[in-house]
Amino acid sequence: MQKLLFCFLFIGITAGLAQQKIPANPPVKKSMQQVYYNEPFRPQFHFTPQKFWINDPNGLIYHNGEYHLFYQHNPFENKWGHMSWGHAVSKDLIRWKELPVALREENDKMVFSGSMVQDTKNTSGFGKSKDQPPHVAIFTAHDSVSQSQHLAYSIDNLKSFQRYSGNPVLDLHTKDFRDPNVFWFEKDKRWIMAVAMPNEKMVSIYSSYSLKQWSFESDFGPQADTSGVWECPDIFQVPVVGEPDQKKWVMFVSQNSSMQYFVGEFNGTHFFNENPYNKIFRPDYGPDYYAAVTYKNTPDKIPVSIGWVNNWNYANEIPTNPWKGAMSLPREIAVKKMGNEWILLQQPVKALRSLRSTAEVLKQPITVQTNYKVPFSGQQFEMELEMKASAPCIAGVKIAVGKKHYFSISYDATLEQLTIDRANTPSGFSSQYPYFAKKSAYLKAKNEKIKLHIFFDKSIVEIFANDGELVFTSQIFPESGDTGISFFSDGNTAIFDNVWFWRMNRNR
Ligand code: FRU
């Protein structure tokens, strides 16, 4: 027996030696390998594609324990074009796995933005068996003369898609008519589509019993922000904070380079805005948040939104390679009433906390009159703090501080205004980018205090103020040494307290 063992061992070792002499796969030289996700400016806890261009999130749907993220994607180049639906999945909305392109440009028709539903009752008839209801993608087919709404379906759990032979399902024979967002309206047991009439600055609402035939119901708009073409509508129901039995309806619309929201009711045919007419409310007041839509069928029924972190005015010029475009942190959405206004409350999903490394804390309140250098630094972190500033104080936080640069977040206690400013960060790559450097929005202090929750991820800054009452998203392209953090004030006393800092791990 022992002899036999020795024999096998000997053959094993010599075979091993022989293998070592003639390697089957000669090692690829390091310099020849493309190493993704370590490039300058590459976000480490936001979704970005391995390579090439992306824009709007599309077809957000939760299925079998996974969140599917489809998105506008050019599979060939790092600039807009050949629009297709890229595809990624995640179990927690934070760690993503990229899958093959789901829908490609066909017959010179690009696949523009749209949505995805699971047709559980097989109203479309695309399903082949009862226990395998189809998924149906509703998207805009775009060519140089027209835009119309098309269907593609999957009967293998979103792995592959087939175009419906009866396309288009909704065609006004017009050049601009896009971004269908479809959901099931249980009360009337039928499908509802919100779709943009960009030039009219309206959202049209259609209904259907089959996803194949659509009837016009109503138009919403033009209203509030009509400064640019309206795109990417979404209508969804949200919880009301502190009122467990109450729900409201929200409409998202994107226009040109920013977004707005309306809050009110939807009765199956019409959307009614209950916020002051023509007052503009934005889900994000930063320069880089667009085309956000929601997961409507999350396990706890709280909608989660994702937006594209970029701005059409300079999107093609940002200095990132070999990819362009990122998705925002996924945000849980609710509303609350403040005075006579419904305000959107947004919080990054809790799963994000799993990327935190050990917390660093400043235990004592810090009084600042001019400048205080914070003992933490980096370009990949999360930070929370409270700041007390009484009028006429202007105070705040600087991040990405280097010899020549910084990004500032400041609160003007007199104007009750929060401002972000990236004017002192590198900007030479685009002539348009500097025009969007400074953004402000109204923020009410509570007992003269405001709360800031800041995420900095290499080239993305996302700031949630006062528990998500106000959000700003901005791209910045700092030098690698721009890692400092400081608190500042204009000579008046500001007090910083409850300062928490976490270095963030990467999501892969
Ligand atoms: C919004 C948008 C959509 C369109 C898509 C094309 O960013 O213009 O209206 O479907 O991008 O990529």
XYZ file of C-alpha atoms and ligand atoms in Angstrom:
520
model
C 0.000 0.000 0.000
C 2.757 2.433 1.080
C 4.709 1.543 -2.081
C 1.655 2.321 -4.171
C 1.190 5.681 -2.451
C 4.851 6.564 -2.978
C 4.487 5.614 -6.628
C 1.462 7.944 -7.106
C 3.257 10.712 -5.235
C 6.317 10.316 -7.461
C 4.259 10.394 -10.652
C 2.404 13.421 -9.262
C 5.567 15.333 -8.487
C 7.235 14.591 -11.821
C 4.022 15.490 -13.654
C 3.983 18.719 -11.675
C 7.592 19.450 -12.610
C 6.908 18.678 -16.244
C 3.949 21.115 -16.154
C 6.117 23.785 -14.641
C 8.597 23.497 -17.520
C 6.023 24.022 -20.282
C 3.313 26.316 -18.965
C 0.014 25.751 -20.741
C -0.940 29.423 -20.484
C 2.063 31.722 -20.472
C 1.411 34.443 -17.916
C 0.116 37.666 -19.452
C 2.474 40.549 -18.764
C 1.011 42.924 -16.167
C 1.410 45.877 -18.494
C -0.778 44.177 -21.126
C -3.686 43.518 -18.791
C -6.433 46.099 -18.612
C -7.078 46.631 -14.916
C -10.524 48.108 -14.454
C -11.888 50.022 -11.478
C -8.528 51.493 -10.413
C -8.484 54.346 -12.912
C -8.265 57.988 -11.793
C -11.682 59.358 -10.740
C -13.258 55.855 -10.707
C -16.075 55.758 -8.107
C -15.641 52.856 -5.686
C -19.092 52.585 -4.108
C -21.308 53.932 -6.877
C -22.241 51.822 -9.902
C -20.174 52.444 -13.018
C -19.891 50.138 -16.054
C -16.567 48.443 -16.649
C -16.198 50.400 -19.868
C -17.937 52.815 -22.235
C -20.749 55.287 -21.992
C -23.905 55.084 -19.841
C -26.760 57.481 -19.130
C -30.309 57.052 -17.737
C -31.229 54.142 -15.460
C -33.931 52.048 -17.183
C -36.278 49.194 -16.300
C -35.570 49.117 -12.548
C -37.168 45.959 -11.157
C -36.729 43.599 -8.198
C -37.041 39.906 -9.044
C -36.154 36.660 -7.211
C -34.006 38.393 -4.598
C -32.142 40.545 -7.106
C -32.370 44.169 -8.155
C -32.025 44.520 -11.906
C -30.557 47.724 -13.223
C -30.818 48.363 -16.948
C -29.347 51.554 -18.335
C -28.760 53.568 -21.473
C -25.466 52.287 -22.824
C -23.222 52.554 -25.865
C -21.646 49.068 -26.165
C -18.992 50.270 -28.625
C -17.578 53.589 -27.505
C -17.010 55.926 -24.608
C -19.470 58.512 -25.886
C -23.227 58.702 -26.474
C -24.469 56.639 -29.459
C -25.837 53.215 -30.531
C -28.116 53.401 -27.510
C -28.839 49.980 -26.026
C -29.888 48.690 -22.622
C -26.922 47.608 -20.507
C -27.730 45.300 -17.605
C -26.430 44.725 -14.075
C -27.799 42.905 -10.996
C -27.329 43.252 -7.276
C -28.638 41.559 -4.152
C -28.285 44.696 -2.022
C -28.324 47.653 -4.475
C -24.655 48.296 -3.609
C -22.576 45.415 -5.004
C -23.304 45.041 -8.728
C -22.510 42.405 -11.299
C -22.529 43.461 -14.930
C -24.380 41.140 -17.342
C -24.451 41.021 -21.156
C -26.230 43.853 -22.973
C -29.985 43.160 -22.755
C -31.414 45.089 -25.709
C -29.414 46.254 -28.687
C -29.998 48.790 -31.419
C -31.860 47.017 -34.258
C -32.766 48.093 -37.805
C -31.173 51.480 -37.143
C -33.528 52.056 -34.239
C -31.843 52.865 -30.966
C -33.273 51.597 -27.687
C -34.050 54.707 -25.652
C -35.213 54.889 -22.043
C -38.130 52.933 -20.639
C -39.307 50.639 -17.880
C -39.829 46.981 -17.003
C -42.816 45.160 -15.493
C -43.493 41.611 -14.459
C -46.754 40.647 -16.137
C -47.890 38.283 -13.372
C -51.364 37.763 -14.871
C -49.901 37.267 -18.341
C -52.150 40.047 -19.689
C -49.832 40.350 -22.686
C -49.979 36.658 -23.525
C -46.178 36.564 -23.858
C -45.944 33.996 -21.046
C -45.701 30.346 -22.053
C -46.691 28.774 -18.745
C -48.546 29.839 -15.571
C -45.557 29.534 -13.269
C -43.286 31.573 -15.524
C -44.992 34.964 -16.046
C -43.169 37.137 -18.583
C -41.241 40.324 -17.934
C -42.016 43.064 -20.401
C -39.726 45.980 -21.267
C -41.532 49.056 -22.578
C -39.061 51.384 -24.296
C -38.785 54.107 -26.908
C -37.496 53.069 -30.316
C -35.658 56.054 -31.718
C -34.559 56.910 -35.241
C -33.854 60.209 -36.946
C -37.499 60.778 -37.897
C -39.609 59.348 -35.098
C -39.933 58.005 -31.575
C -42.538 55.385 -30.657
C -43.125 52.936 -27.839
C -42.082 49.282 -28.278
C -42.182 46.060 -26.253
C -39.638 43.312 -25.697
C -40.274 40.379 -23.383
C -38.340 37.832 -21.384
C -39.567 34.403 -20.363
C -36.291 33.351 -18.739
C -36.117 35.635 -15.687
C -34.646 38.626 -17.502
C -31.762 36.711 -19.050
C -32.772 37.291 -22.664
C -35.318 39.387 -24.545
C -37.357 39.069 -27.706
C -38.930 41.983 -29.601
C -42.742 41.883 -29.906
C -43.674 41.350 -33.570
C -46.554 43.874 -33.312
C -44.289 46.859 -32.460
C -44.829 49.762 -32.148
C -47.568 49.594 -29.520
C -47.937 53.374 -29.274
C -47.020 55.689 -32.117
C -48.040 59.335 -32.584
C -45.839 59.629 -35.712
C -43.869 62.330 -34.037
C -40.182 63.064 -33.513
C -40.253 63.566 -29.749
C -42.365 61.210 -27.652
C -40.395 59.114 -25.230
C -39.412 57.351 -22.012
C -42.520 55.252 -21.143
C -42.798 54.370 -17.471
C -45.365 51.642 -16.819
C -46.910 50.309 -13.600
C -49.900 48.174 -12.581
C -52.833 50.157 -11.100
C -54.483 47.571 -8.893
C -57.782 49.416 -8.313
C -58.656 49.401 -12.026
C -56.725 46.196 -12.740
C -54.879 47.692 -15.665
C -51.535 49.120 -16.731
C -50.710 52.821 -16.621
C -48.025 54.477 -18.706
C -46.511 57.902 -18.010
C -44.671 59.066 -21.127
C -42.969 62.372 -21.984
C -44.110 64.884 -24.584
C -40.752 66.693 -24.390
C -41.418 69.828 -26.430
C -44.918 70.362 -25.015
C -43.398 69.988 -21.504
C -46.093 67.532 -20.590
C -46.406 64.010 -19.233
C -49.125 62.023 -21.009
C -50.935 59.236 -19.198
C -52.183 56.162 -21.081
C -53.899 52.957 -19.895
C -53.914 49.371 -21.162
C -55.306 45.938 -20.284
C -52.733 44.049 -22.339
C -49.605 46.238 -22.628
C -50.235 45.985 -26.381
C -53.125 48.442 -26.908
C -53.010 51.810 -25.180
C -55.731 54.456 -24.600
C -55.017 58.098 -23.885
C -56.254 59.300 -20.475
C -54.819 62.748 -19.682
C -51.943 65.203 -19.903
C -50.082 66.691 -16.953
C -48.240 70.023 -17.391
C -46.676 72.275 -18.488
C -46.042 73.359 -14.908
C -43.320 74.678 -12.573
C -39.949 74.136 -14.316
C -40.538 74.395 -18.068
C -37.022 75.602 -18.876
C -36.116 72.532 -20.928
C -37.652 69.545 -22.714
C -39.452 67.171 -20.346
C -38.061 63.626 -20.219
C -38.105 60.437 -18.159
C -41.337 60.699 -16.120
C -42.041 58.328 -13.253
C -45.224 58.046 -11.148
C -45.116 56.048 -7.910
C -46.635 55.756 -4.457
C -44.662 56.636 -1.327
C -45.116 56.323 2.440
C -45.855 59.420 4.533
C -43.413 59.842 7.419
C -45.137 59.364 10.783
C -48.464 58.275 9.164
C -48.171 54.502 8.689
C -51.612 54.250 7.038
C -51.177 57.090 4.582
C -49.590 57.106 1.132
C -49.124 59.826 -1.461
C -48.320 59.758 -5.164
C -45.168 61.358 -6.553
C -44.298 62.324 -10.116
C -40.661 62.750 -11.199
C -39.779 64.629 -14.402
C -36.371 65.554 -15.810
C -35.773 68.682 -17.849
C -32.561 69.667 -19.594
C -30.092 69.184 -16.729
C -32.137 69.008 -13.545
C -35.205 67.284 -12.159
C -38.420 68.266 -10.417
C -41.064 66.412 -8.446
C -44.773 66.846 -7.793
C -46.655 65.293 -4.847
C -50.381 64.591 -4.728
C -52.880 61.980 -5.869
C -53.315 59.695 -8.857
C -56.825 58.352 -9.528
C -56.087 55.938 -12.364
C -56.462 58.527 -15.119
C -55.143 61.874 -13.815
C -52.290 63.071 -11.598
C -53.172 65.942 -9.213
C -50.361 68.081 -7.835
C -51.072 69.204 -4.255
C -47.986 71.355 -3.858
C -48.199 75.109 -4.520
C -48.800 75.523 -8.259
C -45.685 76.415 -10.243
C -43.322 76.242 -7.257
C -40.290 74.144 -8.220
C -39.347 71.233 -5.963
C -36.280 69.209 -6.890
C -35.248 65.729 -5.766
C -31.683 66.989 -6.119
C -30.375 70.534 -6.265
C -26.875 69.627 -7.483
C -25.651 69.913 -11.089
C -25.293 66.152 -11.683
C -28.511 64.263 -11.042
C -30.780 63.361 -13.925
C -33.343 60.889 -15.277
C -33.926 59.273 -11.867
C -36.610 56.582 -11.734
C -37.659 54.114 -9.049
C -37.809 50.476 -8.057
C -41.510 50.254 -7.243
C -41.677 46.591 -6.178
C -39.053 46.476 -3.408
C -39.688 43.822 -0.699
C -40.831 46.447 1.851
C -42.755 48.478 -0.792
C -40.695 51.604 -0.121
C -39.657 52.946 -3.519
C -35.940 53.322 -4.159
C -34.682 55.759 -6.772
C -31.493 55.795 -8.800
C -30.380 58.732 -10.968
C -27.692 59.256 -13.573
C -24.795 61.267 -12.118
C -24.020 63.569 -15.023
C -25.238 66.601 -16.920
C -26.053 66.755 -20.642
C -24.280 70.119 -20.940
C -20.866 68.475 -20.524
C -21.591 64.750 -20.117
C -19.468 63.729 -23.111
C -16.502 65.823 -21.949
C -15.909 64.540 -18.419
C -12.325 63.249 -18.072
C -13.089 59.614 -17.213
C -11.797 56.654 -19.222
C -12.573 53.984 -20.317
C -16.073 54.674 -18.944
C -18.345 57.702 -18.759
C -21.324 57.965 -16.448
C -22.271 56.655 -13.007
C -25.416 55.901 -11.045
C -26.269 57.754 -7.841
C -26.533 56.009 -4.506
C -29.900 54.247 -4.362
C -32.275 56.336 -2.226
C -35.309 55.266 -0.204
C -38.137 57.699 -0.747
C -40.887 59.020 1.528
C -42.719 62.341 1.879
C -43.645 64.568 4.784
C -45.815 67.626 5.115
C -44.058 70.862 6.112
C -46.546 73.736 6.348
C -48.660 73.511 3.198
C -45.983 71.707 1.190
C -45.187 68.045 0.605
C -41.434 67.503 0.807
C -39.554 64.500 -0.516
C -37.349 62.737 2.026
C -34.486 60.691 0.626
C -32.070 58.433 2.466
C -29.308 56.278 1.005
C -30.258 52.603 1.348
C -29.108 51.053 4.625
C -27.066 48.348 2.866
C -24.513 51.037 2.087
C -23.422 50.914 5.744
C -21.936 47.474 5.102
C -19.102 49.235 3.222
C -18.135 51.395 6.200
C -14.802 50.738 7.867
C -14.302 51.548 11.563
C -15.847 54.847 12.606
C -13.678 57.788 13.573
C -15.411 60.304 15.828
C -14.773 63.812 17.093
C -16.265 63.654 20.576
C -16.134 67.316 21.719
C -18.050 70.129 20.016
C -15.638 72.161 17.872
C -15.961 75.924 17.853
C -14.803 77.484 14.600
C -14.400 81.139 13.730
C -12.191 80.928 10.653
C -10.746 77.516 9.863
C -10.307 74.113 11.514
C -8.370 71.290 9.900
C -10.283 68.041 10.457
C -8.005 65.125 11.476
C -9.504 62.813 8.795
C -8.826 62.849 5.075
C -9.441 60.914 1.886
C -11.380 60.747 -1.363
C -13.551 57.754 -0.493
C -15.579 58.364 2.644
C -18.875 59.027 4.371
C -19.188 61.769 6.975
C -21.997 62.959 9.249
C -22.077 66.103 11.334
C -24.239 68.749 12.944
C -23.479 72.416 12.578
C -24.874 75.257 14.631
C -24.641 78.623 12.929
C -26.714 81.659 13.960
C -27.402 84.614 11.652
C -25.403 86.376 10.289
C -22.973 83.434 10.192
C -21.911 81.692 6.969
C -20.091 78.458 7.776
C -19.510 75.011 6.407
C -17.274 72.189 5.328
C -14.566 71.935 2.698
C -13.584 68.596 1.236
C -11.094 67.607 -1.488
C -8.825 70.277 -0.023
C -5.371 70.464 -1.596
C -2.770 73.130 -2.196
C -4.847 74.816 -4.885
C -8.277 73.228 -4.618
C -11.343 72.586 -2.489
C -15.037 71.832 -2.773
C -17.219 73.756 -0.331
C -20.570 73.143 1.321
C -21.749 76.253 3.158
C -24.802 77.352 5.083
C -25.897 80.972 5.182
C -27.920 81.290 8.375
C -29.421 84.636 7.334
C -30.710 83.445 3.965
C -31.353 79.932 5.324
C -29.594 78.598 2.280
C -27.273 75.658 1.677
C -24.768 76.136 -1.159
C -22.317 73.805 -2.828
C -19.476 75.245 -4.847
C -16.930 73.397 -6.983
C -15.452 76.552 -8.609
C -12.135 75.818 -6.869
C -11.749 72.316 -8.300
C -10.076 71.427 -11.655
C -12.345 72.251 -14.604
C -10.168 72.651 -17.706
C -11.658 69.656 -19.552
C -14.890 71.451 -20.538
C -16.076 74.956 -21.319
C -19.593 74.224 -20.025
C -18.762 72.539 -16.718
C -17.759 75.772 -14.895
C -21.207 77.294 -15.549
C -22.710 74.766 -13.158
C -20.190 75.312 -10.335
C -22.441 76.825 -7.675
C -25.876 75.593 -6.565
C -28.031 76.750 -3.654
C -31.313 75.736 -2.067
C -33.428 76.761 0.884
C -32.892 74.748 4.066
C -34.568 75.448 7.382
C -32.352 75.056 10.441
C -33.798 73.375 13.544
C -32.798 75.230 16.735
C -30.182 76.937 14.553
C -28.680 73.551 13.691
C -28.396 71.772 10.365
C -27.328 68.177 9.726
C -25.038 67.159 6.868
C -24.487 63.640 5.594
C -21.710 63.693 3.009
C -20.532 60.949 0.658
C -17.352 61.516 -1.331
C -16.457 58.816 -3.846
C -13.431 59.830 -5.964
C -15.363 62.010 -8.445
C -18.866 62.075 -6.930
C -20.063 64.113 -3.964
C -23.568 63.361 -2.659
C -24.859 65.432 0.246
C -28.034 64.679 2.198
C -29.063 67.584 4.463
C -31.452 67.433 7.440
C -32.187 63.702 7.135
C -32.780 63.843 3.390
C -34.946 66.992 3.082
C -32.439 68.370 0.617
C -29.956 66.525 -1.575
C -27.114 67.763 -3.789
C -25.134 65.596 -6.207
C -22.038 66.959 -7.899
C -19.164 65.579 -9.890
C -15.688 66.878 -9.133
C -12.360 65.830 -10.643
C -9.791 66.532 -7.929
C -6.042 65.900 -8.065
C -4.978 62.786 -6.184
C -3.524 64.913 -3.386
C -6.752 66.880 -2.829
C -7.764 64.865 0.212
C -8.069 67.349 3.086
C -11.188 68.213 5.073
C -11.796 71.419 7.010
C -14.563 73.306 8.795
C -14.796 77.029 8.186
C -16.693 80.100 9.261
C -16.751 83.731 8.115
C -15.565 85.162 11.431
C -18.790 84.445 13.306
C -18.865 81.464 15.636
C -20.059 78.123 14.289
C -20.168 74.933 16.361
C -19.602 71.527 14.805
C -20.776 68.503 16.751
C -21.432 64.765 16.445
C -18.840 64.404 13.715
C -18.624 60.844 12.417
C -16.304 59.704 9.643
C -16.021 56.372 7.882
C -13.548 55.399 5.198
C -15.628 53.433 2.685
C -14.643 50.086 1.228
C -15.101 49.426 -2.467
C -18.250 47.638 -3.646
C -16.455 44.794 -5.425
C -32.637 61.525 -21.029
C -32.723 61.033 -22.448
C -34.038 60.349 -22.686
C -33.732 59.400 -23.803
C -32.305 59.001 -23.503
C -31.463 58.741 -24.719
O -31.361 61.625 -20.529
O -32.543 62.122 -23.323
O -35.103 61.226 -22.938
O -34.601 58.313 -23.842
O -31.747 60.043 -22.748
O -30.225 58.199 -24.396
